Short mmCIF file of C-alpha atoms in Angstrom, two decimals:
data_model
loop_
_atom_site.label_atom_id
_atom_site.label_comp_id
_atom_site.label_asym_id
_atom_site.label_seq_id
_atom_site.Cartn_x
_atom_site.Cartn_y
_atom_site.Cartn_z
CA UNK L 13 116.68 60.98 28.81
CA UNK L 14 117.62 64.54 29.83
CA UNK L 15 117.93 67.86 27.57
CA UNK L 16 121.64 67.41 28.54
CA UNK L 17 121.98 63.76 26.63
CA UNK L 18 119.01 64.62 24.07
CA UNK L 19 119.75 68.09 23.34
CA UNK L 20 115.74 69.23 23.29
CA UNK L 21 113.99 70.54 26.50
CA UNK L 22 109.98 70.61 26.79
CA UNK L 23 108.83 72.54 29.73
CA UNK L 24 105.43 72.91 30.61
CA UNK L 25 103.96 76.25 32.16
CA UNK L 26 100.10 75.92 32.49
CA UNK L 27 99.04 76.13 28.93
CA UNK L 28 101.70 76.82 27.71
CA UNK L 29 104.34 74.54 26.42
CA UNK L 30 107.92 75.35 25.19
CA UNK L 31 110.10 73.16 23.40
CA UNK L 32 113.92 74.60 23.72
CA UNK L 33 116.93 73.27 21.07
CA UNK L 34 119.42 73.34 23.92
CA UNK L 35 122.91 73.01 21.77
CA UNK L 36 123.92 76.46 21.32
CA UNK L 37 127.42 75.74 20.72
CA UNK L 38 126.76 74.23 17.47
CA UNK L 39 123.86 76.40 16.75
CA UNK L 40 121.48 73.97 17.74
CA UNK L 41 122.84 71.40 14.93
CA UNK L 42 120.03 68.67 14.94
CA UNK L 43 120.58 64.81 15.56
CA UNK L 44 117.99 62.04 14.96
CA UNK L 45 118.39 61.80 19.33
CA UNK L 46 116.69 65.17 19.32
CA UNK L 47 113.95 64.36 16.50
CA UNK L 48 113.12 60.98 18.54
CA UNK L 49 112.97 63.22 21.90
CA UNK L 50 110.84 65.76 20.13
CA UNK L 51 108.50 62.72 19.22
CA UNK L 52 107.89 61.59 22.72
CA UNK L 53 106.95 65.06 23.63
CA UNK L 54 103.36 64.62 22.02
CA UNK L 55 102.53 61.94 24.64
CA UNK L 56 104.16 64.06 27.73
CA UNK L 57 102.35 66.46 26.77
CA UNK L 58 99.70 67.83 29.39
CA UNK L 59 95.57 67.72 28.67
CA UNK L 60 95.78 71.69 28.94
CA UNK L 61 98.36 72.84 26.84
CA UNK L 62 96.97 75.09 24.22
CA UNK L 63 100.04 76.68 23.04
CA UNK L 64 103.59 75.12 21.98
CA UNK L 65 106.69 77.42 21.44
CA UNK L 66 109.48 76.17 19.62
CA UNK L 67 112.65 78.20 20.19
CA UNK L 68 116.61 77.27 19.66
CA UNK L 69 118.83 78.43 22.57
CA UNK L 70 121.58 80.79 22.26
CA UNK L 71 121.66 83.00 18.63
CA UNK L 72 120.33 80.58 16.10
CA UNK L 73 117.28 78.54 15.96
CA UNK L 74 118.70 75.63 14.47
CA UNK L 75 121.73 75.74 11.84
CA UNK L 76 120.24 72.34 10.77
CA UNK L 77 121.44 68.63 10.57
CA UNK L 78 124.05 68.19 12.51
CA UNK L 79 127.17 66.86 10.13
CA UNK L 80 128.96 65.19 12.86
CA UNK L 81 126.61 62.52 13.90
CA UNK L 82 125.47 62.06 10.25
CA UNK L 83 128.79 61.51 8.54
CA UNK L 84 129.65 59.40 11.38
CA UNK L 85 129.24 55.61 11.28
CA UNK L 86 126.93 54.90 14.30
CA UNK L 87 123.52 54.52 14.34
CA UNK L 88 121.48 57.49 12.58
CA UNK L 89 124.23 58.14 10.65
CA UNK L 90 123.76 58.59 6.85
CA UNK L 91 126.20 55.56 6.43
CA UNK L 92 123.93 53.24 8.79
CA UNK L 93 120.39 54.51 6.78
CA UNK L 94 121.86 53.60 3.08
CA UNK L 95 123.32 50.25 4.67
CA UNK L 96 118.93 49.40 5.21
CA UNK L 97 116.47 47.67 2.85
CA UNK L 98 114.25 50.04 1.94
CA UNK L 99 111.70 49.59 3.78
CA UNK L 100 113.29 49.74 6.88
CA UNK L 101 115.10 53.37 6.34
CA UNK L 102 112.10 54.34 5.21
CA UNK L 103 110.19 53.45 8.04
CA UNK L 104 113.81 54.96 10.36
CA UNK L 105 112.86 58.20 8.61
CA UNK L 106 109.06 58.11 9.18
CA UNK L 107 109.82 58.15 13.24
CA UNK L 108 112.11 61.02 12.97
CA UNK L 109 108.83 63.07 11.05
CA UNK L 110 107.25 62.08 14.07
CA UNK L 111 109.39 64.71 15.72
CA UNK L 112 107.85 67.41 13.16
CA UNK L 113 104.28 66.33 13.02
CA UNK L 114 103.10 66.54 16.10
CA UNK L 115 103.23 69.99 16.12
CA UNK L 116 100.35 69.82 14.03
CA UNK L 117 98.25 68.38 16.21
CA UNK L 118 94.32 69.90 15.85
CA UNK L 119 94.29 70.38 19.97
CA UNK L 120 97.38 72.98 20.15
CA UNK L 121 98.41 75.60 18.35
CA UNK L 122 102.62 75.67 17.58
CA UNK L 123 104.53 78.91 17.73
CA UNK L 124 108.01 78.87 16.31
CA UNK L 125 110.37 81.49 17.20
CA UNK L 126 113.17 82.03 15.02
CA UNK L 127 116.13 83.82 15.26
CA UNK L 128 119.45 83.48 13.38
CA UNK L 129 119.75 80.39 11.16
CA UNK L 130 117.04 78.34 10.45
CA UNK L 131 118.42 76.38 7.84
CA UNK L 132 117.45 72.67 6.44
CA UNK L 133 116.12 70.49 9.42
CA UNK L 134 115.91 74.10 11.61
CA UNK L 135 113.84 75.28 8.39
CA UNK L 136 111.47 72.55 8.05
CA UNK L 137 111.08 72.61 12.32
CA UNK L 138 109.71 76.16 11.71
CA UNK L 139 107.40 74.86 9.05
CA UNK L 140 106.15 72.21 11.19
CA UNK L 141 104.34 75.05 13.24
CA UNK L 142 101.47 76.79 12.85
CA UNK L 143 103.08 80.34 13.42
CA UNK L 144 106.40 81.70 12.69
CA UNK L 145 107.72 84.88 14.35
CA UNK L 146 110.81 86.05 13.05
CA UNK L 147 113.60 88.38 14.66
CA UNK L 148 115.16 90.55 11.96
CA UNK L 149 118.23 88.79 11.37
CA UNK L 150 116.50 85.65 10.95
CA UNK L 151 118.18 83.35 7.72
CA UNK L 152 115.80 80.35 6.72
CA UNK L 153 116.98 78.03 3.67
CA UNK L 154 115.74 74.29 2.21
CA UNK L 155 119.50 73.65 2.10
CA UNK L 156 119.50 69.63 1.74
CA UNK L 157 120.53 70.15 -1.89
CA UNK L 158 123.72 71.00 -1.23
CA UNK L 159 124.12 67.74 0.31
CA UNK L 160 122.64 65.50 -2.61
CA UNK L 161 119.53 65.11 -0.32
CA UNK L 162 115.48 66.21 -0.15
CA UNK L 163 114.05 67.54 2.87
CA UNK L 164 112.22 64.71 4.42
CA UNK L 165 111.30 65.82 8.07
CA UNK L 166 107.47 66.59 6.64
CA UNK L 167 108.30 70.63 5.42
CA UNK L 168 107.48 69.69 1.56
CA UNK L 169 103.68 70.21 1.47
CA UNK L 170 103.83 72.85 4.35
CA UNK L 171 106.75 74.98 1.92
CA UNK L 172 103.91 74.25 -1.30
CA UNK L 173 100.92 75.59 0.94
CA UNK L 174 102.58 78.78 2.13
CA UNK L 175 104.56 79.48 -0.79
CA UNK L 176 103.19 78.05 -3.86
CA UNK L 177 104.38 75.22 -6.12
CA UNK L 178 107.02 77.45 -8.16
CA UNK L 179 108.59 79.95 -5.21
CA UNK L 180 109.00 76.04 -3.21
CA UNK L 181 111.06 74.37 -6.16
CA UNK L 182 112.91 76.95 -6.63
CA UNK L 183 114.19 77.23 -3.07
CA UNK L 184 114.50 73.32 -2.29
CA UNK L 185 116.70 73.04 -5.41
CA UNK L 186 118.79 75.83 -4.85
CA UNK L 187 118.94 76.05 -1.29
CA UNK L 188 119.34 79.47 -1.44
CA UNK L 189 119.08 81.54 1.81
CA UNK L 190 116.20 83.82 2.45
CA UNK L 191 116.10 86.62 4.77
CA UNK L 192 113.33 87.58 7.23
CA UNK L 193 112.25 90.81 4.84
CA UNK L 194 111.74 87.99 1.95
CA UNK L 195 110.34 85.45 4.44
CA UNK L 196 107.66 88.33 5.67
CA UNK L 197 106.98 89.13 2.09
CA UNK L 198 105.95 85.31 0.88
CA UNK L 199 103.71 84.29 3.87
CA UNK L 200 106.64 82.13 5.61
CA UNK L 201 106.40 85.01 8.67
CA UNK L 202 103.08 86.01 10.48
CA UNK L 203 105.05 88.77 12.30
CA UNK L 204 108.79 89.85 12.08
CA UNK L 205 110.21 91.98 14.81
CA UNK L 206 113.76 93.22 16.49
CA UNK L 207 116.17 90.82 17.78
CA UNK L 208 115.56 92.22 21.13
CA UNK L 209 111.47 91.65 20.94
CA UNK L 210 111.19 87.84 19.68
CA UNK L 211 110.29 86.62 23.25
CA UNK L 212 107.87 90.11 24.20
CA UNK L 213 106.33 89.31 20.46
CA UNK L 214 105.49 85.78 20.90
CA UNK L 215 104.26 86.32 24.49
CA UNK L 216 101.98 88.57 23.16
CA UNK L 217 101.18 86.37 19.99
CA UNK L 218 100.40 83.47 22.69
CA UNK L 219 98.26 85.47 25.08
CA UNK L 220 96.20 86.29 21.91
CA UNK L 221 95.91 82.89 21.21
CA UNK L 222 95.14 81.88 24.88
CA UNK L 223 91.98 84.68 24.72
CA UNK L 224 89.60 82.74 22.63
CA UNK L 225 87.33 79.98 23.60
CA UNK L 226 89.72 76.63 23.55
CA UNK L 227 86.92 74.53 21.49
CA UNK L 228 86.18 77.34 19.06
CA UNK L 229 89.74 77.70 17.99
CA UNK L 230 89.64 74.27 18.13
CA UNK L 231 87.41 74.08 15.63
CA UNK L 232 88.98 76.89 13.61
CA UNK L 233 92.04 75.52 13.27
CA UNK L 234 90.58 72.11 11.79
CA UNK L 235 88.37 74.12 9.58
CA UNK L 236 91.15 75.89 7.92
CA UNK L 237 93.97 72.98 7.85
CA UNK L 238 91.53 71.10 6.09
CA UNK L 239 90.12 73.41 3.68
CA UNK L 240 92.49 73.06 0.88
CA UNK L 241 91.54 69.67 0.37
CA UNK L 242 87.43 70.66 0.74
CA UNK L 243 85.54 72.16 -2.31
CA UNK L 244 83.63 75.48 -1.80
CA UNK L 245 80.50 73.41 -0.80
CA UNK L 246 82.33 70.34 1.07
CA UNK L 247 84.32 73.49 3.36
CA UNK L 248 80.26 75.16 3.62
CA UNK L 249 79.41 72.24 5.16
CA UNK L 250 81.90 71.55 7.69
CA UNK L 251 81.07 75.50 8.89
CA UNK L 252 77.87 74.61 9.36
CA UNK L 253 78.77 71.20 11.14
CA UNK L 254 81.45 73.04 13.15
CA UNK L 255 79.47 75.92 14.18
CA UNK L 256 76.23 73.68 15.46
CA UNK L 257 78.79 71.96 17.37
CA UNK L 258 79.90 74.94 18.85
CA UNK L 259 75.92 75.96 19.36
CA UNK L 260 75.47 72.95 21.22
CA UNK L 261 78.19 72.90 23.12
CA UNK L 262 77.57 76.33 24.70
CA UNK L 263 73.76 75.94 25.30
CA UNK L 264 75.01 72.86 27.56
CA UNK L 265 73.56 70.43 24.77
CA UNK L 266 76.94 69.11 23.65
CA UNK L 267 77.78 65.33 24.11
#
């Protein structure tokens, strides 16, 4: 399928990847087309990308679900999913996360630029990365409230770890909007910058990221997603595994 019928582009320069939300006319409204696309991107995805960007065409990064298709009656629609046993829109739901998670994987590192609205789905595709830059006039909110629904695209746990327990109720069950000033001040942002510098900031973000030693930040990043669930001694441990790995490896000893 093409970013014309899916609405998603990936685009591969060296180690770099970029996925683009390519609907700007609806604020790059999200459809369960685009989180099945966004799915198959983890297994198109080159040996030696490093880096993913995720970016929304146009003046908003995503405004969120996209009403249309999911008040329709066709397949994906919210009309079709309660229709399901259980099980089965359960499991329906489980391969659109698919379209989140990957981002996660421990062999890249995912960059989400956000400008504009980033607002239920859009929101929880900005979680899904690693790294959020923000442009000024940035708007994020959990907003699936408002709709009688939970966000269920895998941002849950990544809202908790960033923002704490209480700050993540509170905005899943108001679905308030935050701005980038608030979003800078609670951990959501690791950099907030102009309209006008997003891109030049998250070139620069990416080239710093593209500076280390691929295996060490390897490493590093599947130190620290994992050390929430380590103790103090069980996290020791995995430095000291991690780092004779990394000993190894550049004496020429690795496997």
């Amino acid at each position: 399928m093409t970013a014309e019928t899916t609405g998603v582009l990936l685009h591969c320069d060296g180690p770099v990847a970029t996925v683009t939300l390519c609907r700007p006319d609806v604020l790059n409204a999200q459809t369960p087309a685009m989180w099945r696309a966004m799915g198959d991107f983890s297994r198109d995805l080159p040996g030696d990308v490093r880096v993913v960007v995720v970016r929304g065409e146009g003046r908003s990064f995503s405004a969120g679900l996209d009403l249309s298709v999911a008040g329709a009656q066709g397949p994906g629609s919210f009309a079709e999913l309660s229709t399901l046993p259980e099980q089965e829109c359960a499991d329906r739901i489980a391969g659109y996360q698919q379209g989140f998670t990957w981002l996660h994987r421990p062999d890249v590192i995912s960059v989400a630029a956000v400008q504009g609205h980033a607002i239920g789905a859009g929101f929880q595709l900005a979680l899904a990365c690693d790294l959020r830059v923000l442009a000024e006039d940035a708007t994020l909110s959990m907003a699936e409230v408002t709709l009688g629904l939970v966000p269920d695209l895998a941002g849950t746990k990544r809202l908790v770890e960033l923002v704490g327990y209480a700050r993540a109720l509170e905005l899943c069950a108001t679905g308030r909007r935050m701005d980038a000033a608030e979003a800078d001040r609670t951990g959501l942002a690791n950099l907030v910058v102009p309209n006008a510098e997003l891109d030049a900031a998250v070139r620069d973000l990416t080239a710093g990221l593209l500076a280390g030693n691929r295996d060490a930040v390897v490493e590093i990043k599947a130190l620290l997603a994992g050390a929430a669930g380590r103790s103090h001694t069980e996290q020791q441990r995995a430095e000291r595994e991690a780092q004779t790995r990394r000993l190894r490896d550049l004496a020429g000893r690795g496997e």
